[in-house]
PDB file of N, CA and C in Angstrom:
ATOM      1  N   MET U   1       4.642  -0.574   5.188  1.00 79.00           N
ATOM      2  CA  MET U   1       3.926  -0.145   3.999  1.00 79.00           C
ATOM      3  C   MET U   1       4.237   1.311   3.652  1.00 79.00           C
ATOM      4  N   ARG U   2       4.849   2.027   4.569  1.00 83.00           N
ATOM      5  CA  ARG U   2       5.143   3.440   4.303  1.00 83.00           C
ATOM      6  C   ARG U   2       6.128   3.618   3.159  1.00 83.00           C
ATOM      7  N   SER U   3       6.912   2.593   2.884  1.00 89.00           N
ATOM      8  CA  SER U   3       7.912   2.696   1.817  1.00 89.00           C
ATOM      9  C   SER U   3       7.354   2.319   0.440  1.00 89.00           C
ATOM     10  N   VAL U   4       6.103   1.905   0.392  1.00 93.00           N
ATOM     11  CA  VAL U   4       5.488   1.487  -0.871  1.00 93.00           C
ATOM     12  C   VAL U   4       4.765   2.688  -1.490  1.00 93.00           C
ATOM     13  N   ARG U   5       5.135   3.002  -2.726  1.00 94.00           N
ATOM     14  CA  ARG U   5       4.548   4.150  -3.424  1.00 94.00           C
ATOM     15  C   ARG U   5       3.391   3.732  -4.316  1.00 94.00           C
ATOM     16  N   GLY U   6       2.382   4.564  -4.335  1.00 95.00           N
ATOM     17  CA  GLY U   6       1.331   4.425  -5.335  1.00 95.00           C
ATOM     18  C   GLY U   6       1.815   5.115  -6.605  1.00 95.00           C
ATOM     19  N   VAL U   7       1.628   4.480  -7.747  1.00 97.00           N
ATOM     20  CA  VAL U   7       2.138   5.032  -9.001  1.00 97.00           C
ATOM     21  C   VAL U   7       1.096   4.907 -10.109  1.00 97.00           C
ATOM     22  N   SER U   8       1.256   5.734 -11.136  1.00 96.00           N
ATOM     23  CA  SER U   8       0.496   5.552 -12.371  1.00 96.00           C
ATOM     24  C   SER U   8       1.508   5.150 -13.438  1.00 96.00           C
ATOM     25  N   PHE U   9       1.070   4.330 -14.380  1.00 94.00           N
ATOM     26  CA  PHE U   9       2.002   3.810 -15.378  1.00 94.00           C
ATOM     27  C   PHE U   9       1.260   3.394 -16.635  1.00 94.00           C
ATOM     28  N   VAL U  10       2.017   3.115 -17.675  1.00 95.00           N
ATOM     29  CA  VAL U  10       1.477   2.605 -18.935  1.00 95.00           C
ATOM     30  C   VAL U  10       2.079   1.224 -19.155  1.00 95.00           C
ATOM     31  N   TRP U  11       1.228   0.241 -19.412  1.00 90.00           N
ATOM     32  CA  TRP U  11       1.700  -1.119 -19.659  1.00 90.00           C
ATOM     33  C   TRP U  11       2.579  -1.129 -20.902  1.00 90.00           C
ATOM     34  N   GLU U  12       3.722  -1.819 -20.812  1.00 88.00           N
ATOM     35  CA  GLU U  12       4.672  -1.867 -21.926  1.00 88.00           C
ATOM     36  C   GLU U  12       4.530  -3.106 -22.800  1.00 88.00           C
ATOM     37  N   SER U  13       3.819  -4.120 -22.304  1.00 82.00           N
ATOM     38  CA  SER U  13       3.666  -5.345 -23.090  1.00 82.00           C
ATOM     39  C   SER U  13       2.426  -6.097 -22.636  1.00 82.00           C
ATOM     40  N   GLY U  14       2.127  -7.157 -23.346  1.00 82.00           N
ATOM     41  CA  GLY U  14       1.010  -8.014 -22.979  1.00 82.00           C
ATOM     42  C   GLY U  14      -0.321  -7.494 -23.484  1.00 82.00           C
ATOM     43  N   ALA U  15      -1.390  -8.086 -22.975  1.00 90.00           N
ATOM     44  CA  ALA U  15      -2.741  -7.755 -23.425  1.00 90.00           C
ATOM     45  C   ALA U  15      -3.112  -6.305 -23.131  1.00 90.00           C
ATOM     46  N   ARG U  16      -2.490  -5.713 -22.132  1.00 90.00           N
ATOM     47  CA  ARG U  16      -2.807  -4.332 -21.743  1.00 90.00           C
ATOM     48  C   ARG U  16      -1.828  -3.309 -22.317  1.00 90.00           C
ATOM     49  N   GLU U  17      -0.974  -3.714 -23.208  1.00 92.00           N
ATOM     50  CA  GLU U  17       0.055  -2.830 -23.757  1.00 92.00           C
ATOM     51  C   GLU U  17      -0.542  -1.490 -24.185  1.00 92.00           C
ATOM     52  N   GLY U  18       0.093  -0.405 -23.716  1.00 94.00           N
ATOM     53  CA  GLY U  18      -0.339   0.946 -24.054  1.00 94.00           C
ATOM     54  C   GLY U  18      -1.416   1.511 -23.153  1.00 94.00           C
ATOM     55  N   GLN U  19      -2.005   0.691 -22.293  1.00 96.00           N
ATOM     56  CA  GLN U  19      -3.069   1.159 -21.405  1.00 96.00           C
ATOM     57  C   GLN U  19      -2.486   1.814 -20.160  1.00 96.00           C
ATOM     58  N   LYS U  20      -3.147   2.887 -19.716  1.00 96.00           N
ATOM     59  CA  LYS U  20      -2.766   3.542 -18.465  1.00 96.00           C
ATOM     60  C   LYS U  20      -3.372   2.765 -17.308  1.00 96.00           C
ATOM     61  N   ASP U  21      -2.663   2.754 -16.181  1.00 95.00           N
ATOM     62  CA  ASP U  21      -3.145   2.036 -15.009  1.00 95.00           C
ATOM     63  C   ASP U  21      -2.549   2.683 -13.766  1.00 95.00           C
ATOM     64  N   ILE U  22      -3.028   2.275 -12.621  1.00 96.00           N
ATOM     65  CA  ILE U  22      -2.456   2.706 -11.344  1.00 96.00           C
ATOM     66  C   ILE U  22      -2.159   1.469 -10.516  1.00 96.00           C
ATOM     67  N   GLY U  23      -1.217   1.591  -9.594  1.00 96.00           N
ATOM     68  CA  GLY U  23      -0.878   0.456  -8.747  1.00 96.00           C
ATOM     69  C   GLY U  23       0.237   0.804  -7.797  1.00 96.00           C
ATOM     70  N   VAL U  24       0.973  -0.201  -7.398  1.00 97.00           N
ATOM     71  CA  VAL U  24       2.138  -0.043  -6.536  1.00 97.00           C
ATOM     72  C   VAL U  24       3.312  -0.734  -7.212  1.00 97.00           C
ATOM     73  N   VAL U  25       4.514  -0.436  -6.753  1.00 96.00           N
ATOM     74  CA  VAL U  25       5.716  -1.032  -7.329  1.00 96.00           C
ATOM     75  C   VAL U  25       5.937  -2.395  -6.671  1.00 96.00           C
ATOM     76  N   ALA U  26       5.883  -3.453  -7.455  1.00 96.00           N
ATOM     77  CA  ALA U  26       5.977  -4.818  -6.923  1.00 96.00           C
ATOM     78  C   ALA U  26       7.257  -5.031  -6.125  1.00 96.00           C
ATOM     79  N   GLN U  27       8.371  -4.475  -6.581  1.00 96.00           N
ATOM     80  CA  GLN U  27       9.638  -4.655  -5.877  1.00 96.00           C
ATOM     81  C   GLN U  27       9.594  -4.013  -4.486  1.00 96.00           C
ATOM     82  N   GLU U  28       8.878  -2.907  -4.351  1.00 97.00           N
ATOM     83  CA  GLU U  28       8.747  -2.257  -3.042  1.00 97.00           C
ATOM     84  C   GLU U  28       7.861  -3.081  -2.117  1.00 97.00           C
ATOM     85  N   VAL U  29       6.786  -3.633  -2.654  1.00 97.00           N
ATOM     86  CA  VAL U  29       5.910  -4.499  -1.860  1.00 97.00           C
ATOM     87  C   VAL U  29       6.677  -5.742  -1.432  1.00 97.00           C
ATOM     88  N   GLU U  30       7.463  -6.285  -2.341  1.00 97.00           N
ATOM     89  CA  GLU U  30       8.210  -7.519  -2.078  1.00 97.00           C
ATOM     90  C   GLU U  30       9.137  -7.370  -0.875  1.00 97.00           C
ATOM     91  N   ARG U  31       9.683  -6.177  -0.669  1.00 96.00           N
ATOM     92  CA  ARG U  31      10.584  -5.946   0.475  1.00 96.00           C
ATOM     93  C   ARG U  31       9.858  -6.034   1.812  1.00 96.00           C
ATOM     94  N   VAL U  32       8.583  -5.634   1.846  1.00 92.00           N
ATOM     95  CA  VAL U  32       7.853  -5.627   3.114  1.00 92.00           C
ATOM     96  C   VAL U  32       6.861  -6.772   3.251  1.00 92.00           C
ATOM     97  N   LEU U  33       6.401  -7.316   2.130  1.00 94.00           N
ATOM     98  CA  LEU U  33       5.424  -8.402   2.163  1.00 94.00           C
ATOM     99  C   LEU U  33       5.629  -9.312   0.951  1.00 94.00           C
ATOM    100  N   PRO U  34       6.702 -10.114   0.979  1.00 96.00           N
ATOM    101  CA  PRO U  34       7.044 -10.926  -0.196  1.00 96.00           C
ATOM    102  C   PRO U  34       5.946 -11.893  -0.632  1.00 96.00           C
ATOM    103  N   GLU U  35       5.119 -12.335   0.295  1.00 96.00           N
ATOM    104  CA  GLU U  35       4.065 -13.281  -0.072  1.00 96.00           C
ATOM    105  C   GLU U  35       2.959 -12.633  -0.909  1.00 96.00           C
ATOM    106  N   ALA U  36       2.980 -11.323  -1.056  1.00 97.00           N
ATOM    107  CA  ALA U  36       1.980 -10.629  -1.874  1.00 97.00           C
ATOM    108  C   ALA U  36       2.468 -10.392  -3.301  1.00 97.00           C
ATOM    109  N   VAL U  37       3.665 -10.890  -3.621  1.00 98.00           N
ATOM    110  CA  VAL U  37       4.238 -10.668  -4.952  1.00 98.00           C
ATOM    111  C   VAL U  37       4.495 -12.009  -5.627  1.00 98.00           C
ATOM    112  N   ARG U  38       4.108 -12.081  -6.881  1.00 97.00           N
ATOM    113  CA  ARG U  38       4.356 -13.278  -7.691  1.00 97.00           C
ATOM    114  C   ARG U  38       5.321 -12.913  -8.811  1.00 97.00           C
ATOM    115  N   THR U  39       6.160 -13.864  -9.186  1.00 97.00           N
ATOM    116  CA  THR U  39       7.076 -13.671 -10.308  1.00 97.00           C
ATOM    117  C   THR U  39       6.779 -14.745 -11.342  1.00 97.00           C
ATOM    118  N   ASP U  40       6.502 -14.325 -12.584  1.00 95.00           N
ATOM    119  CA  ASP U  40       6.169 -15.307 -13.620  1.00 95.00           C
ATOM    120  C   ASP U  40       7.434 -15.886 -14.253  1.00 95.00           C
ATOM    121  N   ALA U  41       7.262 -16.752 -15.217  1.00 95.00           N
ATOM    122  CA  ALA U  41       8.380 -17.446 -15.866  1.00 95.00           C
ATOM    123  C   ALA U  41       9.330 -16.500 -16.583  1.00 95.00           C
ATOM    124  N   TYR U  42       8.857 -15.304 -16.896  1.00 90.00           N
ATOM    125  CA  TYR U  42       9.690 -14.322 -17.598  1.00 90.00           C
ATOM    126  C   TYR U  42      10.333 -13.315 -16.646  1.00 90.00           C
ATOM    127  N   GLY U  43      10.113 -13.516 -15.343  1.00 92.00           N
ATOM    128  CA  GLY U  43      10.673 -12.605 -14.350  1.00 92.00           C
ATOM    129  C   GLY U  43       9.807 -11.392 -14.066  1.00 92.00           C
ATOM    130  N   MET U  44       8.616 -11.330 -14.665  1.00 90.00           N
ATOM    131  CA  MET U  44       7.699 -10.213 -14.447  1.00 90.00           C
ATOM    132  C   MET U  44       7.021 -10.376 -13.090  1.00 90.00           C
ATOM    133  N   LYS U  45       7.098  -9.343 -12.275  1.00 95.00           N
ATOM    134  CA  LYS U  45       6.502  -9.384 -10.944  1.00 95.00           C
ATOM    135  C   LYS U  45       5.113  -8.768 -10.978  1.00 95.00           C
ATOM    136  N   SER U  46       4.212  -9.326 -10.173  1.00 95.00           N
ATOM    137  CA  SER U  46       2.865  -8.767 -10.046  1.00 95.00           C
ATOM    138  C   SER U  46       2.446  -8.839  -8.586  1.00 95.00           C
ATOM    139  N   VAL U  47       1.566  -7.924  -8.216  1.00 97.00           N
ATOM    140  CA  VAL U  47       1.114  -7.815  -6.829  1.00 97.00           C
ATOM    141  C   VAL U  47      -0.265  -8.440  -6.692  1.00 97.00           C
ATOM    142  N   ASP U  48      -0.436  -9.252  -5.659  1.00 97.00           N
ATOM    143  CA  ASP U  48      -1.746  -9.794  -5.298  1.00 97.00           C
ATOM    144  C   ASP U  48      -2.355  -8.796  -4.312  1.00 97.00           C
ATOM    145  N   TYR U  49      -3.130  -7.858  -4.842  1.00 97.00           N
ATOM    146  CA  TYR U  49      -3.644  -6.751  -4.033  1.00 97.00           C
ATOM    147  C   TYR U  49      -4.518  -7.217  -2.876  1.00 97.00           C
ATOM    148  N   ALA U  50      -5.191  -8.330  -3.012  1.00 97.00           N
ATOM    149  CA  ALA U  50      -6.032  -8.840  -1.927  1.00 97.00           C
ATOM    150  C   ALA U  50      -5.206  -9.120  -0.677  1.00 97.00           C
ATOM    151  N   ARG U  51      -3.945  -9.494  -0.857  1.00 96.00           N
ATOM    152  CA  ARG U  51      -3.087  -9.777   0.293  1.00 96.00           C
ATOM    153  C   ARG U  51      -2.650  -8.501   1.016  1.00 96.00           C
ATOM    154  N   LEU U  52      -2.828  -7.355   0.402  1.00 95.00           N
ATOM    155  CA  LEU U  52      -2.481  -6.085   1.040  1.00 95.00           C
ATOM    156  C   LEU U  52      -3.586  -5.594   1.969  1.00 95.00           C
ATOM    157  N   ILE U  53      -4.807  -6.022   1.723  1.00 95.00           N
ATOM    158  CA  ILE U  53      -5.954  -5.505   2.461  1.00 95.00           C
ATOM    159  C   ILE U  53      -5.819  -5.659   3.975  1.00 95.00           C
ATOM    160  N   PRO U  54      -5.448  -6.823   4.521  1.00 93.00           N
ATOM    161  CA  PRO U  54      -5.327  -6.927   5.979  1.00 93.00           C
ATOM    162  C   PRO U  54      -4.327  -5.927   6.564  1.00 93.00           C
ATOM    163  N   LEU U  55      -3.215  -5.711   5.877  1.00 90.00           N
ATOM    164  CA  LEU U  55      -2.237  -4.736   6.367  1.00 90.00           C
ATOM    165  C   LEU U  55      -2.793  -3.324   6.326  1.00 90.00           C
ATOM    166  N   LEU U  56      -3.522  -3.007   5.285  1.00 92.00           N
ATOM    167  CA  LEU U  56      -4.108  -1.675   5.172  1.00 92.00           C
ATOM    168  C   LEU U  56      -5.161  -1.449   6.252  1.00 92.00           C
ATOM    169  N   ILE U  57      -5.937  -2.470   6.556  1.00 96.00           N
ATOM    170  CA  ILE U  57      -6.924  -2.367   7.634  1.00 96.00           C
ATOM    171  C   ILE U  57      -6.225  -2.079   8.953  1.00 96.00           C
ATOM    172  N   GLU U  58      -5.158  -2.814   9.242  1.00 94.00           N
ATOM    173  CA  GLU U  58      -4.425  -2.598  10.490  1.00 94.00           C
ATOM    174  C   GLU U  58      -3.782  -1.212  10.535  1.00 94.00           C
ATOM    175  N   ALA U  59      -3.290  -0.739   9.402  1.00 92.00           N
ATOM    176  CA  ALA U  59      -2.694   0.600   9.354  1.00 92.00           C
ATOM    177  C   ALA U  59      -3.746   1.666   9.641  1.00 92.00           C
ATOM    178  N   ILE U  60      -4.944   1.498   9.095  1.00 96.00           N
ATOM    179  CA  ILE U  60      -6.029   2.445   9.353  1.00 96.00           C
ATOM    180  C   ILE U  60      -6.401   2.434  10.827  1.00 96.00           C
ATOM    181  N   LYS U  61      -6.493   1.243  11.417  1.00 97.00           N
ATOM    182  CA  LYS U  61      -6.829   1.141  12.838  1.00 97.00           C
ATOM    183  C   LYS U  61      -5.767   1.814  13.698  1.00 97.00           C
ATOM    184  N   GLU U  62      -4.494   1.634  13.338  1.00 96.00           N
ATOM    185  CA  GLU U  62      -3.403   2.255  14.079  1.00 96.00           C
ATOM    186  C   GLU U  62      -3.474   3.776  13.966  1.00 96.00           C
ATOM    187  N   GLN U  63      -3.740   4.282  12.776  1.00 97.00           N
ATOM    188  CA  GLN U  63      -3.863   5.723  12.590  1.00 97.00           C
ATOM    189  C   GLN U  63      -5.060   6.269  13.358  1.00 97.00           C
ATOM    190  N   GLN U  64      -6.162   5.541  13.358  1.00 98.00           N
ATOM    191  CA  GLN U  64      -7.344   5.981  14.087  1.00 98.00           C
ATOM    192  C   GLN U  64      -7.059   6.073  15.581  1.00 98.00           C
ATOM    193  N   LYS U  65      -6.342   5.091  16.106  1.00 98.00           N
ATOM    194  CA  LYS U  65      -5.985   5.094  17.522  1.00 98.00           C
ATOM    195  C   LYS U  65      -5.112   6.308  17.847  1.00 98.00           C
ATOM    196  N   GLU U  66      -4.142   6.590  16.981  1.00 98.00           N
ATOM    197  CA  GLU U  66      -3.271   7.743  17.187  1.00 98.00           C
ATOM    198  C   GLU U  66      -4.067   9.044  17.086  1.00 98.00           C
ATOM    199  N   LEU U  67      -4.987   9.126  16.146  1.00 98.00           N
ATOM    200  CA  LEU U  67      -5.821  10.308  15.985  1.00 98.00           C
ATOM    201  C   LEU U  67      -6.667  10.542  17.229  1.00 98.00           C
ATOM    202  N   GLU U  68      -7.243   9.494  17.762  1.00 97.00           N
ATOM    203  CA  GLU U  68      -8.053   9.613  18.974  1.00 97.00           C
ATOM    204  C   GLU U  68      -7.211  10.084  20.151  1.00 97.00           C
ATOM    205  N   ALA U  69      -5.990   9.586  20.268  1.00 97.00           N
ATOM    206  CA  ALA U  69      -5.093  10.020  21.347  1.00 97.00           C
ATOM    207  C   ALA U  69      -4.742  11.497  21.189  1.00 97.00           C
ATOM    208  N   LEU U  70      -4.492  11.934  19.971  1.00 97.00           N
ATOM    209  CA  LEU U  70      -4.173  13.344  19.732  1.00 97.00           C
ATOM    210  C   LEU U  70      -5.374  14.239  20.024  1.00 97.00           C
ATOM    211  N   ARG U  71      -6.559  13.795  19.657  1.00 96.00           N
ATOM    212  CA  ARG U  71      -7.770  14.570  19.968  1.00 96.00           C
ATOM    213  C   ARG U  71      -7.957  14.704  21.473  1.00 96.00           C
ATOM    214  N   ALA U  72      -7.720  13.619  22.198  1.00 95.00           N
ATOM    215  CA  ALA U  72      -7.839  13.661  23.657  1.00 95.00           C
ATOM    216  C   ALA U  72      -6.820  14.627  24.245  1.00 95.00           C
ATOM    217  N   GLU U  73      -5.621  14.624  23.691  1.00 95.00           N
ATOM    218  CA  GLU U  73      -4.581  15.536  24.162  1.00 95.00           C
ATOM    219  C   GLU U  73      -4.972  16.990  23.894  1.00 95.00           C
ATOM    220  N   VAL U  74      -5.531  17.267  22.738  1.00 96.00           N
ATOM    221  CA  VAL U  74      -5.977  18.629  22.411  1.00 96.00           C
ATOM    222  C   VAL U  74      -7.094  19.057  23.357  1.00 96.00           C
ATOM    223  N   ARG U  75      -8.050  18.159  23.603  1.00 94.00           N
ATOM    224  CA  ARG U  75      -9.135  18.487  24.536  1.00 94.00           C
ATOM    225  C   ARG U  75      -8.578  18.802  25.917  1.00 94.00           C
ATOM    226  N   ALA U  76      -7.605  18.009  26.365  1.00 94.00           N
ATOM    227  CA  ALA U  76      -7.005  18.238  27.681  1.00 94.00           C
ATOM    228  C   ALA U  76      -6.283  19.578  27.725  1.00 94.00           C
ATOM    229  N   LEU U  77      -5.582  19.917  26.670  1.00 94.00           N
ATOM    230  CA  LEU U  77      -4.862  21.188  26.627  1.00 94.00           C
ATOM    231  C   LEU U  77      -5.824  22.371  26.574  1.00 94.00           C
ATOM    232  N   LYS U  78      -6.921  22.230  25.867  1.00 92.00           N
ATOM    233  CA  LYS U  78      -7.921  23.297  25.803  1.00 92.00           C
ATOM    234  C   LYS U  78      -8.602  23.491  27.150  1.00 92.00           C
ATOM    235  N   GLY U  79      -8.695  22.421  27.910  1.00 87.00           N
ATOM    236  CA  GLY U  79      -9.338  22.479  29.215  1.00 87.00           C
ATOM    237  C   GLY U  79      -8.489  23.153  30.281  1.00 87.00           C
ATOM    238  N   GLN U  80      -7.209  23.338  30.011  1.00 69.00           N
ATOM    239  CA  GLN U  80      -6.317  23.938  31.016  1.00 69.00           C
ATOM    240  C   GLN U  80      -6.486  25.429  31.086  1.00 69.00           C
TER     241      GLN U  80
END
């Protein structure tokens, strides 16, 4: 997920044409989690954001574990 960028954009067509929005680049998501991307009959890709949630939860847990390890290391170094 580190290669997926959050972006802001303006819709170029459809019901939301001209509206500002935020999201991720579907092609970038497709490279790491293809099942979270749909392609319509016109070739337009869209992201099923609900499918990203489990990965984001795991990423947060991994970061928390690393943060706790770093805090323990700092405490140990301060104790020396």
